[in-house]
XYZ file of C-alpha atoms in Angstrom:
179
model
C 51.809 -84.052 -106.379
C 53.597 -82.288 -109.210
C 55.692 -79.168 -108.814
C 53.054 -77.264 -110.795
C 50.288 -78.359 -108.393
C 52.414 -77.437 -105.388
C 53.123 -73.961 -106.805
C 49.450 -73.372 -107.620
C 48.400 -74.421 -104.113
C 51.018 -72.105 -102.568
C 49.946 -69.162 -104.746
C 46.252 -69.680 -103.945
C 46.996 -69.833 -100.228
C 49.075 -66.654 -100.391
C 46.362 -64.847 -102.371
C 43.711 -65.804 -99.802
C 45.931 -64.403 -97.049
C 46.403 -61.111 -98.883
C 42.660 -60.750 -99.491
C 41.851 -61.581 -95.859
C 44.414 -59.032 -94.657
C 43.276 -56.266 -97.038
C 39.604 -56.620 -96.132
C 39.741 -57.615 -92.490
C 37.808 -55.681 -89.917
C 39.435 -55.448 -86.508
C 37.313 -57.035 -83.779
C 35.027 -54.722 -81.857
C 34.932 -55.468 -78.127
C 31.504 -53.856 -77.596
C 28.511 -55.777 -78.945
C 26.397 -54.033 -81.589
C 23.476 -51.972 -80.323
C 21.296 -53.287 -83.149
C 21.986 -55.228 -86.336
C 24.297 -53.300 -88.656
C 25.358 -50.740 -86.054
C 28.279 -50.531 -83.688
C 29.184 -48.405 -80.733
C 32.113 -46.067 -81.173
C 35.304 -47.279 -79.525
C 35.325 -46.010 -75.941
C 38.335 -43.749 -76.499
C 37.220 -42.438 -79.877
C 36.931 -38.833 -78.722
C 34.865 -37.961 -81.787
C 34.562 -34.147 -81.746
C 31.534 -34.058 -84.044
C 31.080 -33.552 -87.749
C 33.117 -30.883 -89.522
C 31.144 -27.694 -90.186
C 31.771 -25.085 -92.847
C 33.722 -25.588 -96.030
C 36.428 -28.155 -95.333
C 39.998 -27.871 -96.547
C 40.023 -29.956 -99.724
C 42.832 -31.809 -101.450
C 43.116 -34.487 -104.108
C 46.203 -36.547 -103.316
C 45.463 -40.235 -103.928
C 48.628 -42.320 -103.803
C 48.900 -46.058 -104.181
C 49.832 -47.593 -100.881
C 48.493 -48.693 -97.545
C 47.493 -45.277 -96.185
C 44.183 -43.619 -97.011
C 44.462 -40.327 -98.886
C 42.068 -37.563 -99.962
C 40.610 -38.396 -103.357
C 40.028 -42.038 -102.414
C 36.990 -43.998 -101.312
C 37.742 -46.102 -98.231
C 35.732 -48.046 -95.642
C 35.642 -46.722 -92.092
C 33.410 -46.452 -89.048
C 31.028 -43.506 -89.552
C 29.018 -42.153 -86.611
C 25.298 -41.657 -86.970
C 24.256 -38.041 -87.281
C 21.780 -38.214 -84.414
C 24.046 -40.154 -82.000
C 27.811 -40.023 -82.509
C 28.285 -42.877 -80.043
C 26.760 -45.224 -82.621
C 27.463 -45.771 -86.274
C 28.477 -48.346 -88.821
C 31.170 -49.282 -91.287
C 30.531 -47.698 -94.654
C 32.416 -46.298 -97.617
C 33.447 -42.645 -97.442
C 34.966 -40.351 -100.037
C 37.993 -38.783 -98.372
C 38.211 -35.113 -99.339
C 40.822 -33.555 -97.045
C 42.519 -33.423 -93.667
C 42.107 -31.220 -90.590
C 43.662 -31.400 -87.122
C 44.859 -34.996 -87.500
C 41.579 -36.285 -88.912
C 40.700 -37.338 -92.434
C 37.561 -35.597 -93.664
C 35.078 -37.677 -95.599
C 31.663 -37.751 -97.200
C 29.486 -40.817 -96.498
C 28.444 -43.005 -99.427
C 25.335 -45.137 -99.783
C 24.025 -47.616 -102.304
C 20.471 -46.421 -101.647
C 18.923 -44.392 -104.456
C 17.812 -40.993 -103.156
C 16.783 -39.671 -106.584
C 13.220 -40.860 -106.079
C 12.892 -38.982 -102.764
C 15.183 -36.021 -103.536
C 12.562 -33.414 -102.568
C 11.982 -35.023 -99.171
C 15.743 -35.365 -98.605
C 16.242 -31.683 -99.493
C 13.495 -30.653 -97.037
C 15.460 -32.517 -94.362
C 18.677 -30.747 -95.433
C 20.269 -33.819 -97.021
C 21.746 -33.583 -100.503
C 23.119 -36.445 -102.585
C 25.021 -36.901 -105.833
C 25.354 -40.020 -107.973
C 28.970 -41.149 -108.413
C 28.418 -44.517 -110.081
C 29.958 -47.797 -109.060
C 33.493 -48.660 -108.087
C 35.695 -51.261 -106.468
C 34.620 -50.002 -103.026
C 31.377 -52.004 -103.416
C 31.973 -55.734 -103.819
C 28.505 -56.110 -105.380
C 29.153 -53.423 -108.003
C 26.188 -51.294 -106.930
C 25.949 -47.641 -107.913
C 26.668 -45.217 -105.078
C 25.593 -41.763 -104.013
C 27.709 -39.417 -101.933
C 26.236 -37.102 -99.305
C 27.246 -33.512 -100.040
C 26.161 -31.731 -96.863
C 27.759 -33.902 -94.148
C 31.516 -33.983 -93.593
C 32.575 -36.601 -91.065
C 35.896 -36.869 -89.309
C 37.689 -40.189 -89.777
C 40.578 -41.429 -87.651
C 43.231 -42.410 -90.245
C 44.195 -45.425 -88.124
C 40.608 -46.712 -88.187
C 40.183 -47.011 -91.955
C 39.290 -50.657 -92.424
C 39.626 -51.491 -96.094
C 41.841 -50.752 -99.033
C 40.977 -47.483 -100.710
C 40.156 -46.744 -104.348
C 41.009 -43.466 -106.101
C 38.049 -41.558 -107.525
C 38.409 -39.992 -110.977
C 39.662 -36.384 -110.645
C 36.838 -34.852 -112.719
C 34.222 -36.662 -110.633
C 35.996 -35.617 -107.419
C 35.921 -31.974 -108.571
C 32.175 -32.247 -109.355
C 31.550 -33.638 -105.859
C 33.510 -30.788 -104.267
C 31.460 -28.251 -106.255
C 28.363 -29.853 -104.692
C 29.931 -29.680 -101.229
C 30.577 -25.954 -101.736
C 26.867 -25.460 -102.547
C 25.701 -27.323 -99.458
C 28.425 -26.781 -96.822
C 26.999 -26.088 -93.381
C 27.905 -22.690 -91.933
């Protein structure tokens, strides 16, 4: 084997390790309640969704820690049962009392059922696609639900959202913030 082949093999192996580390999901000791859902870690102590207008900041910084202004993957509790939830992308918008505050993202298109969603008190905004979705699908961000995220539980590398788009999302949050 030539030196070139050896170097290429070593580089490929190292790259696979970096990718596996960046996108790994820590094992969950509790089995899922149903496909695609997971129980919250027993000691999660989730205090419930944030209500009112959250403190907002835009401070994305390259590095290993998640920052407001970035989209990251984390466990998000279901609205109707905070003991259950699933991993999903969230737009981090601020911090409060040791928690990151985030808005859930979805690749589902709610434009076609916007009136029904609004009747249910759910409001969405298109934000396009980004590196947070490996399949390159367009995303929508939920404007009326602010979830608390444990900074230590963010599971995937984060991606900074464009500042102008972030500001447009925050304007939507201000319109729909729960009292």
